[in-house]
């Protein structure tokens, strides 16, 4: 496992597009320079995630690209049919939710009108972090803070760059003037290709990461525990001695009880901040997950996995899980939105569906039977927009690389809403 090569961000190709912000993971890396029209390669990075996404988003071919039950249809006909079907659903589920802030605002309005349940494609991992924050709160650091202040970085249960290849470059690891002197991996092997000049340690632990983190929290709190501890006491003392430590976590590899591990990490940081400085840094929120969740929270006061109805708001982080709702037959229709990823198809289910996705998704859906497909633009590729970065409060603008003439998610949802008013 290796991360994207660390290279200076110089524009070697004078015909490349300048100053692009990549939307294909929640790091939202800036100053990339794709070839004109959004093709690979990218001057400034060889990030495999960005390159794969650009390769998947080919330009749409001739024709409208919409489908009704697997058959080509005009955009207006597909919108009419989607509105007719949506109007007949008694309990819709809005899933996927791969969109930007503007799309999320339109999504919330349509959800309130149809009394839909809303859950992101990564809702299972997203809710782990949300639950931990609801229970205890957290201290977080931005990318800039980690880059200029973090002297010790501890990656807990994640190599960090498996899903976020540019992470170590973004925090300046190994660069001249970087404050980071030590990088520790707990419960996971370090990736290949780490830069020289940074001490790298691996703490295998007991094999039970959740227990190891609880033990570490106790030792940071200076509780007496029996030895041996597999190096946890030494790590606890190193954290206590560090002027600025950052604990990096990622919910996906932590398993179904990730919230307990995240809560323990938050507790460690809270204890450290009594006498020194520490923070957590959660990797996640790609495909619009953080953008939609933050938008729903400020509009309603509640995060995703909430039902917006005439009777009020119902937030059920366990019950309103997409897989569970579809398996139990608790919903009678699925509106699936995935504007960033061609590959994030709706899960197999017996319920009818409406899909909003990039044109590259069309081929996979053409033979999939009942359903309506509407092509939409991707923020940061062929549409503008705004997205929340993985480090919480930071919002960045993404600009299009090209114009394919496709509507954005917000426009399609607004047109659906207009048609609902005329649907008998």
Short mmCIF file of C-alpha atoms in Angstrom, two decimals:
data_model
loop_
_atom_site.label_atom_id
_atom_site.label_comp_id
_atom_site.label_asym_id
_atom_site.label_seq_id
_atom_site.Cartn_x
_atom_site.Cartn_y
_atom_site.Cartn_z
CA UNK A 1 0.00 0.00 0.00
CA UNK A 2 1.42 3.38 -0.95
CA UNK A 3 0.15 6.91 -1.20
CA UNK A 4 0.39 9.43 -4.00
CA UNK A 5 3.95 10.49 -4.70
CA UNK A 6 5.01 13.72 -3.06
CA UNK A 7 5.86 16.13 -5.86
CA UNK A 8 6.11 19.90 -6.01
CA UNK A 9 2.98 21.48 -7.44
CA UNK A 10 4.40 23.07 -10.58
CA UNK A 11 2.50 23.50 -13.80
CA UNK A 12 4.64 21.56 -16.27
CA UNK A 13 1.96 21.50 -18.96
CA UNK A 14 1.10 25.09 -19.99
CA UNK A 15 -2.13 23.92 -21.64
CA UNK A 16 -3.45 22.26 -18.48
CA UNK A 17 -6.34 23.69 -16.49
CA UNK A 18 -5.03 25.82 -13.57
CA UNK A 19 -6.04 25.74 -9.93
CA UNK A 20 -8.53 22.89 -9.84
CA UNK A 21 -10.02 21.64 -6.58
CA UNK A 22 -10.58 17.89 -6.82
CA UNK A 23 -14.08 16.86 -5.60
CA UNK A 24 -13.54 13.11 -5.58
CA UNK A 25 -12.65 12.75 -1.91
CA UNK A 26 -13.29 14.94 1.10
CA UNK A 27 -9.69 16.22 1.28
CA UNK A 28 -10.71 18.55 -1.59
CA UNK A 29 -7.10 18.91 -2.72
CA UNK A 30 -6.38 22.22 -4.40
CA UNK A 31 -3.93 23.40 -7.05
CA UNK A 32 -4.22 20.31 -9.21
CA UNK A 33 -3.95 20.81 -12.96
CA UNK A 34 -5.79 18.24 -15.09
CA UNK A 35 -5.47 18.19 -18.84
CA UNK A 36 -8.05 20.31 -20.68
CA UNK A 37 -11.59 19.00 -20.30
CA UNK A 38 -10.80 17.10 -17.12
CA UNK A 39 -8.73 14.26 -18.52
CA UNK A 40 -5.75 12.55 -16.90
CA UNK A 41 -2.91 13.04 -16.15
CA UNK A 42 -2.94 15.65 -13.39
CA UNK A 43 0.04 17.96 -13.00
CA UNK A 44 0.83 18.18 -9.28
CA UNK A 45 -0.30 14.70 -8.23
CA UNK A 46 -0.66 11.10 -9.27
CA UNK A 47 -3.47 10.46 -6.79
CA UNK A 48 -5.03 7.14 -7.89
CA UNK A 49 -8.45 8.11 -6.59
CA UNK A 50 -8.59 11.32 -8.62
CA UNK A 51 -7.20 9.68 -11.75
CA UNK A 52 -9.70 6.81 -11.58
CA UNK A 53 -12.61 9.20 -11.10
CA UNK A 54 -11.59 11.41 -14.02
CA UNK A 55 -11.22 8.33 -16.23
CA UNK A 56 -14.69 7.10 -15.26
CA UNK A 57 -16.41 10.41 -16.05
CA UNK A 58 -16.28 10.32 -19.82
CA UNK A 59 -18.15 12.95 -21.79
CA UNK A 60 -21.80 12.05 -22.47
CA UNK A 61 -22.60 10.81 -25.93
CA UNK A 62 -25.30 12.18 -28.21
CA UNK A 63 -28.90 11.96 -27.08
CA UNK A 64 -30.63 12.85 -23.82
CA UNK A 65 -29.20 9.99 -21.78
CA UNK A 66 -32.34 9.55 -19.65
CA UNK A 67 -34.03 6.17 -19.19
CA UNK A 68 -37.53 5.00 -18.28
CA UNK A 69 -37.59 1.31 -17.35
CA UNK A 70 -34.38 0.74 -19.27
CA UNK A 71 -35.54 2.48 -22.44
CA UNK A 72 -34.14 5.79 -23.76
CA UNK A 73 -36.35 8.80 -23.06
CA UNK A 74 -36.20 12.57 -23.26
CA UNK A 75 -35.29 14.50 -20.11
CA UNK A 76 -38.77 16.04 -19.86
CA UNK A 77 -40.48 12.67 -20.27
CA UNK A 78 -38.22 11.15 -17.60
CA UNK A 79 -38.94 14.05 -15.23
CA UNK A 80 -42.68 13.68 -15.79
CA UNK A 81 -42.54 9.95 -15.09
CA UNK A 82 -40.28 10.35 -12.06
CA UNK A 83 -42.65 12.93 -10.55
CA UNK A 84 -45.65 10.68 -11.20
CA UNK A 85 -43.99 7.75 -9.44
CA UNK A 86 -42.66 9.82 -6.56
CA UNK A 87 -46.13 11.24 -5.93
CA UNK A 88 -47.48 7.72 -5.50
CA UNK A 89 -44.95 6.65 -2.86
CA UNK A 90 -46.31 6.71 0.69
CA UNK A 91 -42.91 6.39 2.37
CA UNK A 92 -39.98 7.26 0.10
CA UNK A 93 -36.32 6.83 0.95
CA UNK A 94 -33.82 9.35 -0.37
CA UNK A 95 -30.50 7.49 -0.51
CA UNK A 96 -27.01 7.87 -1.90
CA UNK A 97 -27.14 11.67 -1.45
CA UNK A 98 -23.94 12.28 -3.40
CA UNK A 99 -24.34 16.00 -4.02
CA UNK A 100 -23.05 19.40 -2.92
CA UNK A 101 -24.51 22.02 -0.56
CA UNK A 102 -26.89 23.50 -3.14
CA UNK A 103 -28.12 20.03 -4.03
CA UNK A 104 -28.56 19.23 -0.33
CA UNK A 105 -30.74 22.31 0.20
CA UNK A 106 -32.97 21.28 -2.71
CA UNK A 107 -32.99 17.73 -1.38
CA UNK A 108 -34.18 18.88 2.04
CA UNK A 109 -37.03 20.87 0.49
CA UNK A 110 -38.19 17.88 -1.55
CA UNK A 111 -37.83 15.57 1.48
CA UNK A 112 -40.02 17.88 3.55
CA UNK A 113 -42.62 17.88 0.79
CA UNK A 114 -42.70 14.09 0.39
CA UNK A 115 -42.02 13.16 4.06
CA UNK A 116 -39.00 11.16 2.99
CA UNK A 117 -36.34 9.41 5.09
CA UNK A 118 -32.82 10.53 4.13
CA UNK A 119 -29.65 8.44 4.45
CA UNK A 120 -26.28 8.73 2.72
CA UNK A 121 -24.63 5.80 0.96
CA UNK A 122 -21.97 5.96 3.69
CA UNK A 123 -24.54 6.48 6.43
CA UNK A 124 -23.38 3.48 8.46
CA UNK A 125 -19.90 4.96 8.95
CA UNK A 126 -21.04 8.58 9.00
CA UNK A 127 -23.32 7.93 11.96
CA UNK A 128 -20.47 6.43 13.99
CA UNK A 129 -18.76 9.81 14.18
CA UNK A 130 -22.05 11.64 14.66
CA UNK A 131 -23.01 9.44 17.60
CA UNK A 132 -19.63 9.99 19.27
CA UNK A 133 -19.99 13.76 18.94
CA UNK A 134 -23.55 13.64 20.27
CA UNK A 135 -22.39 11.67 23.32
CA UNK A 136 -19.26 13.58 24.30
CA UNK A 137 -18.30 16.30 21.83
CA UNK A 138 -14.85 16.54 20.29
CA UNK A 139 -11.75 18.62 19.69
CA UNK A 140 -10.90 18.76 15.99
CA UNK A 141 -8.02 20.17 13.96
CA UNK A 142 -8.04 21.54 10.44
CA UNK A 143 -5.55 20.41 7.81
CA UNK A 144 -3.68 23.70 8.21
CA UNK A 145 -3.40 23.23 11.98
CA UNK A 146 -2.04 19.72 11.59
CA UNK A 147 0.40 20.93 8.97
CA UNK A 148 1.91 23.77 11.01
CA UNK A 149 1.54 22.53 14.60
CA UNK A 150 1.28 18.74 14.98
CA UNK A 151 4.51 17.33 16.41
CA UNK A 152 3.13 13.80 16.93
CA UNK A 153 0.58 12.08 14.67
CA UNK A 154 -1.04 8.80 15.73
CA UNK A 155 -3.07 6.89 13.11
CA UNK A 156 -5.50 4.60 14.92
CA UNK A 157 -6.75 1.61 12.93
CA UNK A 158 -6.11 3.29 9.58
CA UNK A 159 -3.07 3.74 7.32
CA UNK A 160 -4.81 7.02 6.33
CA UNK A 161 -3.83 6.90 2.67
CA UNK A 162 -5.76 3.79 1.60
CA UNK A 163 -8.82 5.92 0.81
CA UNK A 164 -7.19 9.36 1.06
CA UNK A 165 -3.95 9.03 -0.94
CA UNK A 166 -2.96 12.69 -0.60
CA UNK A 167 -3.40 12.94 3.18
CA UNK A 168 0.25 12.87 4.23
CA UNK A 169 1.20 15.32 1.50
CA UNK A 170 -1.59 17.65 2.59
CA UNK A 171 -0.28 17.76 6.14
CA UNK A 172 3.26 18.41 4.92
CA UNK A 173 4.77 15.18 6.21
CA UNK A 174 8.48 15.08 5.52
CA UNK A 175 8.61 18.60 4.07
CA UNK A 176 11.22 21.10 5.24
CA UNK A 177 9.92 22.95 8.27
CA UNK A 178 7.27 20.35 9.09
CA UNK A 179 6.82 20.10 12.90
CA UNK A 180 5.94 16.39 12.76
CA UNK A 181 8.78 14.35 14.19
CA UNK A 182 7.01 11.07 14.88
CA UNK A 183 4.29 9.05 13.17
CA UNK A 184 2.70 6.15 15.06
CA UNK A 185 0.36 3.49 13.62
CA UNK A 186 -1.81 1.66 16.15
CA UNK A 187 -3.35 -1.66 15.13
CA UNK A 188 -2.43 -1.31 11.46
CA UNK A 189 0.71 -1.57 9.34
CA UNK A 190 2.17 1.67 7.99
CA UNK A 191 1.91 2.30 4.25
CA UNK A 192 4.86 2.09 1.91
CA UNK A 193 6.76 5.10 0.67
CA UNK A 194 6.70 7.26 3.79
CA UNK A 195 9.16 10.15 3.52
CA UNK A 196 12.49 10.13 5.31
CA UNK A 197 13.08 12.36 8.28
CA UNK A 198 10.04 11.20 10.25
CA UNK A 199 10.32 8.49 12.89
CA UNK A 200 7.74 5.79 12.16
CA UNK A 201 6.58 3.38 14.85
CA UNK A 202 4.02 0.59 14.78
CA UNK A 203 2.14 -0.53 17.87
CA UNK A 204 0.49 -3.86 17.09
CA UNK A 205 -1.37 -3.98 20.39
CA UNK A 206 -3.39 -6.92 21.59
CA UNK A 207 -5.35 -7.47 18.39
CA UNK A 208 -8.45 -5.88 19.92
CA UNK A 209 -8.22 -2.26 18.83
CA UNK A 210 -11.22 -1.11 20.86
CA UNK A 211 -9.72 -2.55 24.03
CA UNK A 212 -6.32 -1.08 23.25
CA UNK A 213 -7.82 2.39 22.80
CA UNK A 214 -9.71 2.06 26.09
CA UNK A 215 -6.46 1.00 27.77
CA UNK A 216 -4.65 3.94 26.20
CA UNK A 217 -7.34 6.32 27.46
CA UNK A 218 -6.94 4.95 30.98
CA UNK A 219 -3.16 5.31 30.88
CA UNK A 220 -3.35 8.87 29.55
CA UNK A 221 -5.62 9.53 32.53
CA UNK A 222 -2.82 8.06 34.69
CA UNK A 223 -4.91 5.16 35.96
CA UNK A 224 -2.94 2.21 37.29
CA UNK A 225 -3.27 -0.86 35.11
CA UNK A 226 -1.48 -4.21 35.19
CA UNK A 227 1.45 -4.79 32.84
CA UNK A 228 2.26 -5.82 30.15
CA UNK A 229 0.50 -3.41 27.84
CA UNK A 230 2.14 -3.89 24.43
CA UNK A 231 3.65 -0.43 24.38
CA UNK A 232 0.52 1.47 25.40
CA UNK A 233 2.14 2.99 28.50
CA UNK A 234 5.00 4.37 26.42
CA UNK A 235 2.57 5.82 23.86
CA UNK A 236 0.46 7.35 26.63
CA UNK A 237 3.54 9.05 28.09
CA UNK A 238 4.58 10.24 24.62
CA UNK A 239 1.14 11.81 24.17
CA UNK A 240 1.36 13.49 27.56
CA UNK A 241 4.79 14.89 26.69
CA UNK A 242 3.89 16.10 23.20
CA UNK A 243 3.19 19.83 22.78
CA UNK A 244 0.70 19.07 19.99
CA UNK A 245 -0.56 15.57 19.19
CA UNK A 246 -3.20 14.60 16.63
CA UNK A 247 -5.10 11.30 16.66
CA UNK A 248 -6.20 10.32 13.14
CA UNK A 249 -9.13 7.95 12.73
CA UNK A 250 -11.43 6.68 10.00
CA UNK A 251 -14.78 5.10 10.86
CA UNK A 252 -14.96 2.61 7.96
CA UNK A 253 -12.16 0.22 9.08
CA UNK A 254 -13.16 0.47 12.76
CA UNK A 255 -16.17 -1.80 12.33
CA UNK A 256 -19.81 -1.63 13.49
CA UNK A 257 -18.94 -0.31 16.96
CA UNK A 258 -16.63 2.41 15.69
CA UNK A 259 -18.47 4.99 17.78
CA UNK A 260 -17.03 3.45 20.96
CA UNK A 261 -13.48 3.75 19.63
CA UNK A 262 -14.05 7.32 18.43
CA UNK A 263 -15.57 8.27 21.78
CA UNK A 264 -12.50 6.88 23.56
CA UNK A 265 -10.21 8.88 21.25
CA UNK A 266 -12.22 12.00 22.04
CA UNK A 267 -11.80 11.20 25.73
CA UNK A 268 -8.02 10.87 25.32
CA UNK A 269 -7.85 14.26 23.63
CA UNK A 270 -10.03 15.83 26.32
CA UNK A 271 -7.68 14.53 29.01
CA UNK A 272 -4.58 15.74 27.16
CA UNK A 273 -6.02 19.22 26.68
CA UNK A 274 -6.03 19.81 30.43
CA UNK A 275 -2.26 20.37 30.30
CA UNK A 276 -1.09 20.27 26.67
CA UNK A 277 -2.63 20.53 23.17
CA UNK A 278 -4.21 17.69 21.22
CA UNK A 279 -6.95 17.10 18.67
CA UNK A 280 -8.59 14.40 16.61
CA UNK A 281 -8.74 14.31 12.83
CA UNK A 282 -11.49 12.16 11.29
CA UNK A 283 -11.12 11.03 7.69
CA UNK A 284 -14.49 10.65 5.97
CA UNK A 285 -17.34 12.52 4.37
CA UNK A 286 -16.56 11.90 0.70
CA UNK A 287 -19.24 11.77 -2.03
CA UNK A 288 -20.98 14.73 -0.39
CA UNK A 289 -21.58 12.96 2.93
CA UNK A 290 -20.34 15.80 5.13
CA UNK A 291 -21.87 18.45 2.88
CA UNK A 292 -25.35 16.93 3.02
CA UNK A 293 -25.12 16.08 6.71
CA UNK A 294 -23.99 19.60 7.67
CA UNK A 295 -26.66 21.17 5.48
CA UNK A 296 -29.45 19.05 6.97
CA UNK A 297 -28.18 19.84 10.46
CA UNK A 298 -28.27 23.59 10.02
CA UNK A 299 -31.66 23.49 8.23
CA UNK A 300 -33.41 21.20 10.70
CA UNK A 301 -31.20 20.92 13.79
CA UNK A 302 -30.77 17.19 13.16
CA UNK A 303 -28.29 15.18 11.06
CA UNK A 304 -29.08 12.59 8.41
CA UNK A 305 -31.13 9.47 9.08
CA UNK A 306 -33.98 11.82 9.81
CA UNK A 307 -37.52 11.76 8.47
CA UNK A 308 -38.99 15.14 7.62
CA UNK A 309 -42.75 14.96 8.00
CA UNK A 310 -45.82 17.05 8.71
CA UNK A 311 -45.76 15.68 12.25
CA UNK A 312 -42.22 16.95 12.82
CA UNK A 313 -38.72 15.51 12.62
CA UNK A 314 -37.81 11.93 13.49
CA UNK A 315 -34.11 11.13 13.91
CA UNK A 316 -33.47 7.38 14.10
CA UNK A 317 -29.76 6.68 13.47
CA UNK A 318 -30.20 2.90 13.74
CA UNK A 319 -33.66 2.32 12.29
CA UNK A 320 -33.27 4.68 9.32
CA UNK A 321 -30.41 2.71 7.79
CA UNK A 322 -30.78 2.21 4.02
CA UNK A 323 -29.98 -1.52 4.06
CA UNK A 324 -32.33 -2.14 6.98
CA UNK A 325 -35.21 -0.13 5.52
CA UNK A 326 -34.99 -1.93 2.17
CA UNK A 327 -34.61 -5.38 3.75
CA UNK A 328 -37.62 -4.81 6.04
CA UNK A 329 -39.82 -3.39 3.28
CA UNK A 330 -40.29 -0.22 5.34
CA UNK A 331 -40.16 2.05 2.28
CA UNK A 332 -41.99 1.83 -1.02
CA UNK A 333 -39.67 3.81 -3.27
CA UNK A 334 -36.03 4.88 -3.53
CA UNK A 335 -34.72 8.17 -4.90
CA UNK A 336 -30.96 7.54 -5.30
CA UNK A 337 -28.51 10.39 -5.90
CA UNK A 338 -24.86 9.81 -6.79
CA UNK A 339 -23.42 12.71 -8.77
CA UNK A 340 -19.74 12.09 -7.89
CA UNK A 341 -19.30 8.37 -8.46
CA UNK A 342 -20.24 6.40 -11.55
CA UNK A 343 -19.93 3.17 -9.57
CA UNK A 344 -22.20 3.98 -6.59
CA UNK A 345 -25.28 2.28 -7.97
CA UNK A 346 -28.45 1.91 -5.91
CA UNK A 347 -28.52 -1.27 -3.82
CA UNK A 348 -30.58 -4.19 -5.17
CA UNK A 349 -34.12 -3.91 -3.85
CA UNK A 350 -37.67 -4.82 -4.74
CA UNK A 351 -38.89 -1.20 -4.53
CA UNK A 352 -39.16 1.09 -7.57
CA UNK A 353 -36.42 3.66 -7.92
CA UNK A 354 -35.46 6.98 -9.43
CA UNK A 355 -31.72 7.47 -10.00
CA UNK A 356 -29.82 10.72 -10.49
CA UNK A 357 -26.24 10.06 -11.57
CA UNK A 358 -23.47 10.90 -14.03
CA UNK A 359 -23.95 9.85 -17.67
CA UNK A 360 -21.42 7.05 -17.13
CA UNK A 361 -23.90 5.31 -14.84
CA UNK A 362 -26.43 4.91 -17.63
CA UNK A 363 -24.96 1.73 -19.14
CA UNK A 364 -25.15 -0.15 -15.83
CA UNK A 365 -28.80 0.85 -15.38
CA UNK A 366 -30.04 0.30 -18.93
CA UNK A 367 -30.71 -3.38 -18.44
CA UNK A 368 -31.70 -3.12 -14.80
CA UNK A 369 -35.44 -3.15 -15.37
CA UNK A 370 -37.95 -0.82 -13.70
CA UNK A 371 -36.80 2.65 -12.80
CA UNK A 372 -36.13 6.15 -14.05
CA UNK A 373 -32.61 7.46 -14.68
CA UNK A 374 -31.80 11.14 -15.02
CA UNK A 375 -28.22 12.24 -15.89
CA UNK A 376 -26.81 15.03 -13.74
CA UNK A 377 -23.61 17.06 -13.62
CA UNK A 378 -20.81 16.44 -11.12
CA UNK A 379 -19.74 19.38 -8.92
CA UNK A 380 -16.13 20.20 -9.65
CA UNK A 381 -16.13 18.46 -13.02
CA UNK A 382 -18.94 19.82 -15.19
CA UNK A 383 -20.74 22.01 -12.64
CA UNK A 384 -19.78 24.49 -9.94
CA UNK A 385 -20.63 24.09 -6.28
CA UNK A 386 -19.52 24.18 -2.66
CA UNK A 387 -18.42 21.26 -0.48
CA UNK A 388 -17.45 20.70 3.13
CA UNK A 389 -13.94 19.36 3.59
CA UNK A 390 -13.17 16.41 5.87
CA UNK A 391 -11.88 18.67 8.64
CA UNK A 392 -15.31 19.96 9.60
CA UNK A 393 -16.01 23.69 9.28
CA UNK A 394 -14.04 24.32 6.08
CA UNK A 395 -16.14 24.92 2.94
CA UNK A 396 -14.49 25.18 -0.48
CA UNK A 397 -15.80 26.23 -3.84
CA UNK A 398 -15.36 23.76 -6.69
CA UNK A 399 -15.32 25.02 -10.26
CA UNK A 400 -16.15 23.09 -13.43
CA UNK A 401 -13.50 21.87 -15.84
CA UNK A 402 -15.93 21.70 -18.72
CA UNK A 403 -19.56 22.26 -19.72
CA UNK A 404 -21.43 19.16 -20.82
CA UNK A 405 -24.82 20.88 -20.80
CA UNK A 406 -26.07 18.72 -17.93
CA UNK A 407 -28.34 20.00 -15.15
CA UNK A 408 -27.14 19.87 -11.57
CA UNK A 409 -28.84 17.83 -8.84
CA UNK A 410 -30.49 20.96 -7.39
CA UNK A 411 -32.01 21.84 -10.78
CA UNK A 412 -33.39 18.34 -11.35
CA UNK A 413 -34.88 18.18 -7.83
CA UNK A 414 -36.45 21.61 -8.27
CA UNK A 415 -38.03 20.53 -11.56
CA UNK A 416 -39.32 17.37 -9.87
CA UNK A 417 -40.85 19.52 -7.13
CA UNK A 418 -42.58 21.72 -9.71
CA UNK A 419 -44.07 18.67 -11.39
CA UNK A 420 -45.31 17.27 -8.08
CA UNK A 421 -47.59 20.28 -7.83
CA UNK A 422 -49.23 19.30 -11.10
CA UNK A 423 -49.39 15.56 -10.37
CA UNK A 424 -52.90 14.28 -9.57
#
